[in-house]
Coordinates of C-alpha atoms and ligand atoms in Angstrom, one line a residue:
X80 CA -43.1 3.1 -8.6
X81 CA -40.3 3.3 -11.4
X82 CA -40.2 7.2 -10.4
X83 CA -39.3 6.4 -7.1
X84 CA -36.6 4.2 -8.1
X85 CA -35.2 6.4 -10.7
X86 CA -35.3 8.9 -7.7
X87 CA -33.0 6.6 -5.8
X88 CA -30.6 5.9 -8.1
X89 CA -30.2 9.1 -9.1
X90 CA -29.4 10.1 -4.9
X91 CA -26.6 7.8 -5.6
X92 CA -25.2 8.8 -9.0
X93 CA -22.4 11.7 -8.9
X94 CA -20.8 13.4 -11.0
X95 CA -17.3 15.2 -10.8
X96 CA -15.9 17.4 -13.3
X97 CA -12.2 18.1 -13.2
X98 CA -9.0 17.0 -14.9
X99 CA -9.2 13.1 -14.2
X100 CA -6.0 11.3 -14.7
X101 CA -6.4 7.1 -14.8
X102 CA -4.5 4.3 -16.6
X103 CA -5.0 2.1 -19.3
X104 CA -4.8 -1.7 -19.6
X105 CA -1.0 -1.1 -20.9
X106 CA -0.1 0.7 -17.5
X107 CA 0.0 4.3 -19.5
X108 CA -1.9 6.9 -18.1
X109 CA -4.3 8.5 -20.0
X110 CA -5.6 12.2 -19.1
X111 CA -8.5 14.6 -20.0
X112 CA -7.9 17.5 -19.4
X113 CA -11.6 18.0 -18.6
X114 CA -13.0 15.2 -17.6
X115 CA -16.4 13.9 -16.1
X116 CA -16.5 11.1 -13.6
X117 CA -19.4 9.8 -12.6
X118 CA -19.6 7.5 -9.4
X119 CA -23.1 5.2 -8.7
X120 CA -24.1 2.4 -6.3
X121 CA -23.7 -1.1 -7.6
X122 CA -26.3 -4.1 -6.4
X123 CA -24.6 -4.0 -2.9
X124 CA -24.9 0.0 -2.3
X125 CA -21.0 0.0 -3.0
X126 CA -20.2 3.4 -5.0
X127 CA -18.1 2.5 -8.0
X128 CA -17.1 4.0 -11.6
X129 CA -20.0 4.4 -13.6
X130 CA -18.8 6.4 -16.5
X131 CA -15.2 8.2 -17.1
X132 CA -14.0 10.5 -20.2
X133 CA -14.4 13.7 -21.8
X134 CA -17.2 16.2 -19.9
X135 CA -17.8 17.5 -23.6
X136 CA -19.0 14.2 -24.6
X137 CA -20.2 12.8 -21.4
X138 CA -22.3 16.0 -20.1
X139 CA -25.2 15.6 -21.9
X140 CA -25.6 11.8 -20.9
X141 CA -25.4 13.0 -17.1
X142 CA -27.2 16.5 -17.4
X143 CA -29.4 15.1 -14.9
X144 CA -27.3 14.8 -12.5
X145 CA -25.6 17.8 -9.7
X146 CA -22.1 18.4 -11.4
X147 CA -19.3 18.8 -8.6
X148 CA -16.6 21.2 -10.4
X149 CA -13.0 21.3 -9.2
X150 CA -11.7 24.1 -11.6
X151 CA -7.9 23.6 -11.9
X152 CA -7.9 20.7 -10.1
X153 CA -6.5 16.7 -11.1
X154 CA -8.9 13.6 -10.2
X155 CA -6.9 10.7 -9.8
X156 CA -7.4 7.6 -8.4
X157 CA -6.5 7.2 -4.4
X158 CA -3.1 5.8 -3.6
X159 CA -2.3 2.5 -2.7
X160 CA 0.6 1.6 -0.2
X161 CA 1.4 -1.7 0.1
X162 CA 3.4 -2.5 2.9
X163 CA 3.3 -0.1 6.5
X164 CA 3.0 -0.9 9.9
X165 CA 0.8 1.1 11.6
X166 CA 2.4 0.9 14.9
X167 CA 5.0 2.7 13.7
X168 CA 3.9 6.1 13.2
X169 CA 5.6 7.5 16.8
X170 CA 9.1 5.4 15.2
X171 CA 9.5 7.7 12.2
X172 CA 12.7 9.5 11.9
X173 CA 14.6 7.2 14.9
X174 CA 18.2 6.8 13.8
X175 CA 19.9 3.9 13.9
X176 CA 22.9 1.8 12.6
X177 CA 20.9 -0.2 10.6
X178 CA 17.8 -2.6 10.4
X179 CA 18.2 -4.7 13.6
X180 CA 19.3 -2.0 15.9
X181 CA 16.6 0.1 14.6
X182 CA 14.4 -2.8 15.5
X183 CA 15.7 -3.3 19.2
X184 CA 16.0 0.1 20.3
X185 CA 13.1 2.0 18.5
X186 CA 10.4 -0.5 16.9
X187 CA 9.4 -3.3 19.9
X188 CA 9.6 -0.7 22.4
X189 CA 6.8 1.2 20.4
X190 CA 5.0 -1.7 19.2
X191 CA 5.0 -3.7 23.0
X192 CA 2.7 0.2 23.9
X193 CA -0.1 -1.6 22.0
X194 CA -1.2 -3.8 24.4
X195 CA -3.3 -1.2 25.9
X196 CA -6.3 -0.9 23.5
X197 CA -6.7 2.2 24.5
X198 CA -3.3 3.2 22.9
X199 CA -4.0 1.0 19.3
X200 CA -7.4 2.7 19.2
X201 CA -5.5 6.5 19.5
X202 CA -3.1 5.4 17.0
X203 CA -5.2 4.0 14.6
X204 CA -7.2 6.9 14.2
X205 CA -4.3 9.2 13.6
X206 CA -3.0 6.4 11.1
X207 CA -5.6 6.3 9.2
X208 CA -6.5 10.3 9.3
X209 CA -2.6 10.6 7.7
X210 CA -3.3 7.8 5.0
X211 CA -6.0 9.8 3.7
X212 CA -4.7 13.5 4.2
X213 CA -1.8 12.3 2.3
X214 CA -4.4 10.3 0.0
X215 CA -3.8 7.1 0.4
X216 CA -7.0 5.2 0.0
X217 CA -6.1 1.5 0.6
X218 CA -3.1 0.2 2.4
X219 CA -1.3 -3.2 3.4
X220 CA -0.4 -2.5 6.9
X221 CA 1.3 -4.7 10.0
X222 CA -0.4 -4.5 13.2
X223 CA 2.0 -5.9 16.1
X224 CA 2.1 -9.4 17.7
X225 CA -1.3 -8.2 19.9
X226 CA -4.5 -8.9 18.4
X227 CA -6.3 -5.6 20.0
X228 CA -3.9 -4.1 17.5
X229 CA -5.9 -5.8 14.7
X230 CA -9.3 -5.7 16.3
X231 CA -8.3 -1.6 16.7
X232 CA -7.8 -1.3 13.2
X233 CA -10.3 -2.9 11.7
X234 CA -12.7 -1.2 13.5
X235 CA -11.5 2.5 12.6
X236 CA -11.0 1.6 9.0
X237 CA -14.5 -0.4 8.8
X238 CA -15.9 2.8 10.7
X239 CA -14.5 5.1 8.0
X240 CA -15.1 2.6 4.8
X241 CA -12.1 2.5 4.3
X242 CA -10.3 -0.3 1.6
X243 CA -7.4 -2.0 4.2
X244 CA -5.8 -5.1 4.7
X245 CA -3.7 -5.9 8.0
X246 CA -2.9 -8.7 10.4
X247 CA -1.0 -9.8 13.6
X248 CA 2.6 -10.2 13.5
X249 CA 3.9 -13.2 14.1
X250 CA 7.1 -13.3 16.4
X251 CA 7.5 -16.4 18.9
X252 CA 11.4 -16.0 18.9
X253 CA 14.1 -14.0 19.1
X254 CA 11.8 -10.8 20.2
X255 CA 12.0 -8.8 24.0
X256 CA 9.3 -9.4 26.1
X257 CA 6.1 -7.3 25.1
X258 CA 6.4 -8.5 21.9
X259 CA 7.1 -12.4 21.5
X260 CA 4.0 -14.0 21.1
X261 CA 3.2 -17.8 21.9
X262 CA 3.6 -20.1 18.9
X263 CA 0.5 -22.1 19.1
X264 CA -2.1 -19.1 20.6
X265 CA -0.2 -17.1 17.7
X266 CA -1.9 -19.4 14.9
X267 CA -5.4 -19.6 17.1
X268 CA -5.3 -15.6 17.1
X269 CA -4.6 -15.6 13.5
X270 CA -7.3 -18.0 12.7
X271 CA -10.1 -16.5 14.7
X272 CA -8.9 -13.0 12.9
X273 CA -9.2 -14.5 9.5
X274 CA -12.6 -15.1 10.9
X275 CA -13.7 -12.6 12.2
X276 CA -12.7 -10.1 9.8
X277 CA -11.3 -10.9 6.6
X278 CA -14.0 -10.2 3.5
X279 CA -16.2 -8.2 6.2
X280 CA -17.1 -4.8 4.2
X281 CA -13.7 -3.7 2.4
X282 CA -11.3 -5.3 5.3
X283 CA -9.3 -8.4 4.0
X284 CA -6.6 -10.3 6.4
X285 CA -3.1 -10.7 5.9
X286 CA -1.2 -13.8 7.8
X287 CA 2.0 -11.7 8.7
X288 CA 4.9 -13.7 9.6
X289 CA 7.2 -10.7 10.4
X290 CA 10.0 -11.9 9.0
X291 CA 12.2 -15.4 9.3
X292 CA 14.9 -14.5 12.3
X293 CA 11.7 -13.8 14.6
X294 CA 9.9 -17.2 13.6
X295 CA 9.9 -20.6 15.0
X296 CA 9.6 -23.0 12.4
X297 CA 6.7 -24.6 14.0
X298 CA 5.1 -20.9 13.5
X299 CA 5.8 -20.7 10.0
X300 CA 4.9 -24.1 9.6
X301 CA 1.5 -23.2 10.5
X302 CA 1.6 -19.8 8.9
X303 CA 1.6 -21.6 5.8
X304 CA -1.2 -23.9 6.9
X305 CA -3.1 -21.1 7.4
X306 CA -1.8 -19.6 3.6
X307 CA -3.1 -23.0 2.0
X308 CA -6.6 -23.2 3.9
X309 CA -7.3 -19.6 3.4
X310 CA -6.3 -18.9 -0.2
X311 CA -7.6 -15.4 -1.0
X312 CA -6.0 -14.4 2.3
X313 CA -3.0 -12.2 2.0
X314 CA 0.4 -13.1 3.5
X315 CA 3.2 -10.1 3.8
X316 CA 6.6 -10.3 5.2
X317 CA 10.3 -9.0 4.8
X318 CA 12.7 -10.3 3.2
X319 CA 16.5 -9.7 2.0
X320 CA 16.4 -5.9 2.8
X321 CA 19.7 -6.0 5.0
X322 CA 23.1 -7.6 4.9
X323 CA 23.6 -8.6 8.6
X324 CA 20.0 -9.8 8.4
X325 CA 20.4 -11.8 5.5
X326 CA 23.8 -13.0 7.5
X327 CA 21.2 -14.2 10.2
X328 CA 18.9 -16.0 8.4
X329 CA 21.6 -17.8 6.9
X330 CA 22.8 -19.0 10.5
X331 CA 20.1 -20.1 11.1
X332 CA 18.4 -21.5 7.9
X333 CA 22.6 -23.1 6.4
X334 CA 20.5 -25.8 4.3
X335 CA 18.2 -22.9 2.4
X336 CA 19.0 -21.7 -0.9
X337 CA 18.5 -18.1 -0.3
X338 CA 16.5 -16.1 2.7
X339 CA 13.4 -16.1 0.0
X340 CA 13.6 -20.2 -0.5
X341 CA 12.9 -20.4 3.4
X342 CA 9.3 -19.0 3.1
X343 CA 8.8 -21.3 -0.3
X344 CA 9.6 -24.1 2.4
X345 CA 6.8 -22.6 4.6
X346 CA 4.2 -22.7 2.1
X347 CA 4.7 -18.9 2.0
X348 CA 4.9 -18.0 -1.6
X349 CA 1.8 -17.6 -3.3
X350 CA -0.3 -15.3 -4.9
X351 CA -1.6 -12.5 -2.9
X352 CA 1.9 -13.1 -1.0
X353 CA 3.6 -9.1 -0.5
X354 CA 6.9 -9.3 0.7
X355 CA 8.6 -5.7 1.5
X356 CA 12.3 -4.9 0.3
X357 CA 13.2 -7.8 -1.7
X358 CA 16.7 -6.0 -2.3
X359 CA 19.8 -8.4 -2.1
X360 CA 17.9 -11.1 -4.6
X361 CA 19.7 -13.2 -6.8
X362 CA 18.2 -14.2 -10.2
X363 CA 16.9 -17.3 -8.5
X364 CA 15.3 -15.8 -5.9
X365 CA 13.4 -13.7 -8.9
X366 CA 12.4 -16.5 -11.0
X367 CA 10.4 -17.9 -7.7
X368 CA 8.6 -14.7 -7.3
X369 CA 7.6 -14.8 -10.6
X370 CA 6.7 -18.8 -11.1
X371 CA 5.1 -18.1 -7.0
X372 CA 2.8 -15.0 -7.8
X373 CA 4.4 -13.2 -5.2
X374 CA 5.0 -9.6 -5.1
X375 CA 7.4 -7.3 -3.9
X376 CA 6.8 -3.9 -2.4
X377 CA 9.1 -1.3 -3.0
X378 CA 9.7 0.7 0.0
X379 CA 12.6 3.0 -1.4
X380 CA 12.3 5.8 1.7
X381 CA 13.2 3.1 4.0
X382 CA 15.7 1.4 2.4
X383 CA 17.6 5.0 2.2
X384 CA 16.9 5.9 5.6
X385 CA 18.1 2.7 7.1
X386 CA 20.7 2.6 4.4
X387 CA 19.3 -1.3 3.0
X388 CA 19.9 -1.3 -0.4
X389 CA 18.4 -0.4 -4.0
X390 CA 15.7 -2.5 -5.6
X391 CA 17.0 -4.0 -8.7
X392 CA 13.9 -2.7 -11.4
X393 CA 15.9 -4.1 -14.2
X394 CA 16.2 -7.2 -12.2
X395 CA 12.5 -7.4 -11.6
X396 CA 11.4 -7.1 -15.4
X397 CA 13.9 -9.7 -16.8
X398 CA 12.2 -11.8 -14.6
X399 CA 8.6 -9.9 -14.8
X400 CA 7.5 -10.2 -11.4
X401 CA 5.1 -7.9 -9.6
X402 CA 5.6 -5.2 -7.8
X403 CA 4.5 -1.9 -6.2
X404 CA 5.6 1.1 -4.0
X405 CA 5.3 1.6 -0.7
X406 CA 6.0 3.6 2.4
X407 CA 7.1 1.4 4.9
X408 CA 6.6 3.7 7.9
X409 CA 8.3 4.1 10.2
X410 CA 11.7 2.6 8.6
X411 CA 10.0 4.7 5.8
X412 CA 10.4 8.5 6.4
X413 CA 6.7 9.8 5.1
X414 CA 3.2 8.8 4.2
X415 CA 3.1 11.1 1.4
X416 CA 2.8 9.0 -2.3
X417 CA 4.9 12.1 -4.0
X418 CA 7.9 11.3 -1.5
X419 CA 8.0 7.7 -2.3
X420 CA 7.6 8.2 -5.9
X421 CA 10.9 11.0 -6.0
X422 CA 12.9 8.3 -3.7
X423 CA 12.0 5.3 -6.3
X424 CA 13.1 7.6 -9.1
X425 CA 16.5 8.6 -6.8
X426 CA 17.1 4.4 -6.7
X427 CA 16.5 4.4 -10.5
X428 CA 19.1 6.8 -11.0
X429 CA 21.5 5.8 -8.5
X430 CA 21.3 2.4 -7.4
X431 CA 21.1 0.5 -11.0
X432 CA 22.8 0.0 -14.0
X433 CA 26.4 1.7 -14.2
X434 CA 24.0 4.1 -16.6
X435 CA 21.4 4.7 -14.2
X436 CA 17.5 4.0 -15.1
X437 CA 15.1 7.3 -15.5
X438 CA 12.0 5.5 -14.7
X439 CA 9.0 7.8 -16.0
X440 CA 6.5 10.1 -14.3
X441 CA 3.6 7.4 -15.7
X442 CA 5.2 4.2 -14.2
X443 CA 6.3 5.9 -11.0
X444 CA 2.6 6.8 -10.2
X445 CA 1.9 3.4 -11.9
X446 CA 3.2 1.5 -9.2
X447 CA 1.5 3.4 -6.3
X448 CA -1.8 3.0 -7.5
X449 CA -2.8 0.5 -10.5
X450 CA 0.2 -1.5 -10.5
X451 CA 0.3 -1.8 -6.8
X452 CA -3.7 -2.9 -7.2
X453 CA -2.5 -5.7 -9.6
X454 CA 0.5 -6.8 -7.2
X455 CA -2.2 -7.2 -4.2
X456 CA -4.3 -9.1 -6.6
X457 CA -7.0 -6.1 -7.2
X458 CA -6.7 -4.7 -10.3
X459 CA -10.2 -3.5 -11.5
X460 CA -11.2 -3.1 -7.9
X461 CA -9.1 0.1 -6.5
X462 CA -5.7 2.1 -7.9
X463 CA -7.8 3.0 -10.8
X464 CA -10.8 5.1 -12.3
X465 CA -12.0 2.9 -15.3
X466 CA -15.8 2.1 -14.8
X467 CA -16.4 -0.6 -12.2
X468 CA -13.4 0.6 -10.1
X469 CA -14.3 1.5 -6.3
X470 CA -14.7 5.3 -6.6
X471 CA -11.7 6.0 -4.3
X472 CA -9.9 8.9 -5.3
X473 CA -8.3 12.4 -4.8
X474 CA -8.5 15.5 -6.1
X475 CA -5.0 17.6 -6.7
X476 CA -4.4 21.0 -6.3
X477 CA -1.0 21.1 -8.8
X478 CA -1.4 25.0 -7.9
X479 CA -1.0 24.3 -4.2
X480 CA 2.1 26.1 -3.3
X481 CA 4.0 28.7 -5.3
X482 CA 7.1 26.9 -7.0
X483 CA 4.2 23.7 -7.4
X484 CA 2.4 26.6 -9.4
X485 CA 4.9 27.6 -11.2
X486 CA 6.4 24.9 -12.5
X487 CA 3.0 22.7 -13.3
X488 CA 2.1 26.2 -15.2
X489 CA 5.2 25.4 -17.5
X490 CA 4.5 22.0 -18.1
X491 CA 4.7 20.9 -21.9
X492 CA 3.7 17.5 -21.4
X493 CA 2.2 14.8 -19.1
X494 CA 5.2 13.6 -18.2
X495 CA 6.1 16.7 -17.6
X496 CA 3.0 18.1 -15.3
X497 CA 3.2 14.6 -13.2
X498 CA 6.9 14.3 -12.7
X499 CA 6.4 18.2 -10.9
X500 CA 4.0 16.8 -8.7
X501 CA 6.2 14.0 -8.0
X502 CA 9.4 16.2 -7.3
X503 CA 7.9 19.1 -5.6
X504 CA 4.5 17.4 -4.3
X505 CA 3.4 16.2 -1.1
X506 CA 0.3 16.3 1.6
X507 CA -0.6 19.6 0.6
X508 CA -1.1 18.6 -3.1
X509 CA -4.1 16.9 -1.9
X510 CA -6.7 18.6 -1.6
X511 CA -9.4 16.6 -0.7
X512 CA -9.4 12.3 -0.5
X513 CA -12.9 10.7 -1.6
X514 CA -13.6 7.2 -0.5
X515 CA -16.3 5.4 -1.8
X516 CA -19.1 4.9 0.3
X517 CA -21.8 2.1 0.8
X518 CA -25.4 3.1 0.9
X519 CA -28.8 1.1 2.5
X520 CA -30.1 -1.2 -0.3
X521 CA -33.5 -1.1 -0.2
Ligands
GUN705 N1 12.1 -6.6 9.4 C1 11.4 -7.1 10.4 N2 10.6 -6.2 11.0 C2 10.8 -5.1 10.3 C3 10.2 -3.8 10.4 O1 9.4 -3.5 11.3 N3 10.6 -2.9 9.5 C4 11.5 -3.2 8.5 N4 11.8 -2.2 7.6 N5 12.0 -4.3 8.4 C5 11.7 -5.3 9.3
ZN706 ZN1 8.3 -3.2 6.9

């Protein structure tokens, strides 16, 4: 029977010729211009990177197989955001003066709506349809304090095969009715959704404290329980993104070093720990991301909106902590990768050194895929096309609109080609978002 098997494997072997962009172990990216990539079923039926490189050299390996052809077209791997709230899609674009306004007369309002399941099942749908039109392939996401938030979720994203993480939020205090959860049903919720879902398929959990001010400390206190007993668990949060919050936590936290040392207290620093903005940090507060293994996820279209702050890259590499990008809708203003990747090189400019930092095409697109796979503790799983990666991906169309045309047609370099698709780029780049899929094993 080995023909029969041979038969099978080859039903799940692929190939896909195009340009393939991926990155090397030294966070450059390296690029064929035509390229081969060839996607099979592991042991589990899970459709990963079998081979990668030049189709002149690869072809004749694979002539076997059906080649897929995307003449003119980029494969790269699928996006990664790493912090979004999914209950925030109907709060994008809601001005206000600031993060805790924003929050009171936009965000609880929207996020009590999902106590109807019926409403988190719509919304999840439409979430996770934009992720991938935009071609985002895994995401960090909030859900809000109700657990049919979660449950609503998971289920569209296991339905689809689809690489997320998410969690309930965690808010006992200083949250409006339809929101405030119930400190000790909080951690049982949490517990039984660890359970129930985390490691099931391609879902994982995240414990998802939403940030101190809305915390009891008897909720955080078991938060971190919960961060010790389940250790490959994720934990997100927020933290220092806004002056009058920072102003709060201080009230109520006077004995805490900085907003950041209150979750070390919690047993909330760890690795696999994302927390969004990390903005007004001192170089304290950096060296215990970095001795913690936490990571912080850059979420530059929000923190213009709502006029937070810059992230301080320089900051971040003296001390060599991780990071990534990410959207943070709805205080972020689009799902789209390119539009967080131009706003991240906007803070580089603007928000640094008197001199200003031109961070490069390569690490821009760096940190919203393989660097943002190594900050959620995945590298070699998604954010990347070497062999053994998850075949997640996208393919580009850099000729998608006329000026994107245009200008990738005059493009001298890499650097050059990638930084147009940053500037000018955005949903319609994407042509087409490939997840990988799992198959029966027989
Ligand atoms: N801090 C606490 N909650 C939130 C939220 O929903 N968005 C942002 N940007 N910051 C927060
Ligand atoms: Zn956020």
């Amino acid at each position: 029977m080995a023909g029969a098997l041979n038969c099978a494997t080859l039903q799940a072997m692929k190939a896909y010729r195009a340009a393939i962009l991926r990155f090397a172990a030294d966070h450059s990216a390296v690029y064929e211009i035509d390229g081969l990539l060839v996607v099979a079923a592991d042991a589990s039926g899970r459709q990963r990177v079998e081979a990668v490189g030049p189709w002149r050299e690869l072809a004749p390996r694979y002539a076997h197989l059906k080649i897929e052809h995307f003449p003119g077209r980029i494969i790269a791997p699928g996006f990664i955001d790493m912090h979004i709230h999914y209950p925030q899609v109907d709060v994008i674009g809601s001005p206000a003066d600031g993060l805790l306004p924003w929050l009171e007369n936009y965000t609880f309002p929207q996020e009590s709506r999902f106590s109807d399941p019926a409403h988190a099942a719509e919304v999840a749908r439409f979430f996770i349809d934009e992720l991938l039109r935009n071609g985002v392939t895994t995401a960090l996401t909030f859900a809000t304090s109700h657990p049919g938030s979660v449950n609503a979720l998971f289920e569209e994203a296991q339905h689809r095969q689809l690489r997320l993480i998410t969690g309930k939020c965690l808010m006992d205090r200083n949250s409006p009715d339809g929101v405030r959860d119930e400190t000790e049903q909080s951690l049982i919720d949490t517990e039984a959704l660890i359970q129930r879902w985390h490691g099931q398929d391609r879902l994982g959990y995240a414990i998802t404290p939403r940030f101190a001010p809305s915390c009891s400390d008897a909720q955080l206190r078991g938060a971190g329980a919960l961060a010790a007993q389940y250790p490959d668990v994720w934990v997100q949060s927020h933290v220092a993104e806004n002056r009058e919050e920072i102003a709060w936590v201080r009230s109520l936290y006077p004995a805490a070093r900085s907003y950041l040392a209150v979750y070390e207290q919690f047993g909330l620093l760890r690795p696999r720990s994302v927390y969004a903005h990390c903005i007004h940090f001192d170089d304290d507060d950096r060296a215990l991301m970095r001795s913690s293994g936490a990571a912080a996820a850059i979420s530059p279209t929000s923190n213009l909106f709502l006029g937070s702050g810059f992230f301080d890259y320089a900051g971040a590499d003296r001390f060599g902590f991780a990071y990534g990008l990410a959207s943070d809708v709805g205080g972020g203003t689009s799902f789209s990768p390119f539009h967080t990747m131009l706003a991240a090189y906007y803070v580089g400019r603007e928000g640094q050194t008197k001199t200003g930092l031109s961070l490069k095409p390569q690490q821009l697109w760096w940190q919203h895929t393989a660097g943002a796979a190594q900050a959620l503790g995945l590298a070699g799983v998604v954010g990347n096309l070497q062999p053994g990666c998850e075949a997640d991906f996208v393919v580009l169309n850099p000729s998608a609109t006329p000026l994107l045309a245009r200008k990738t047609a005059q493009a001298n370099s890499l650097d050059e080609l990638l930084f147009a698709m940053i500037v000018l780029g955005d949903d319609r780049l994407v042509e087409k978002t490939v997840i990988s899929q799992a198959s029966e094993v027989a």
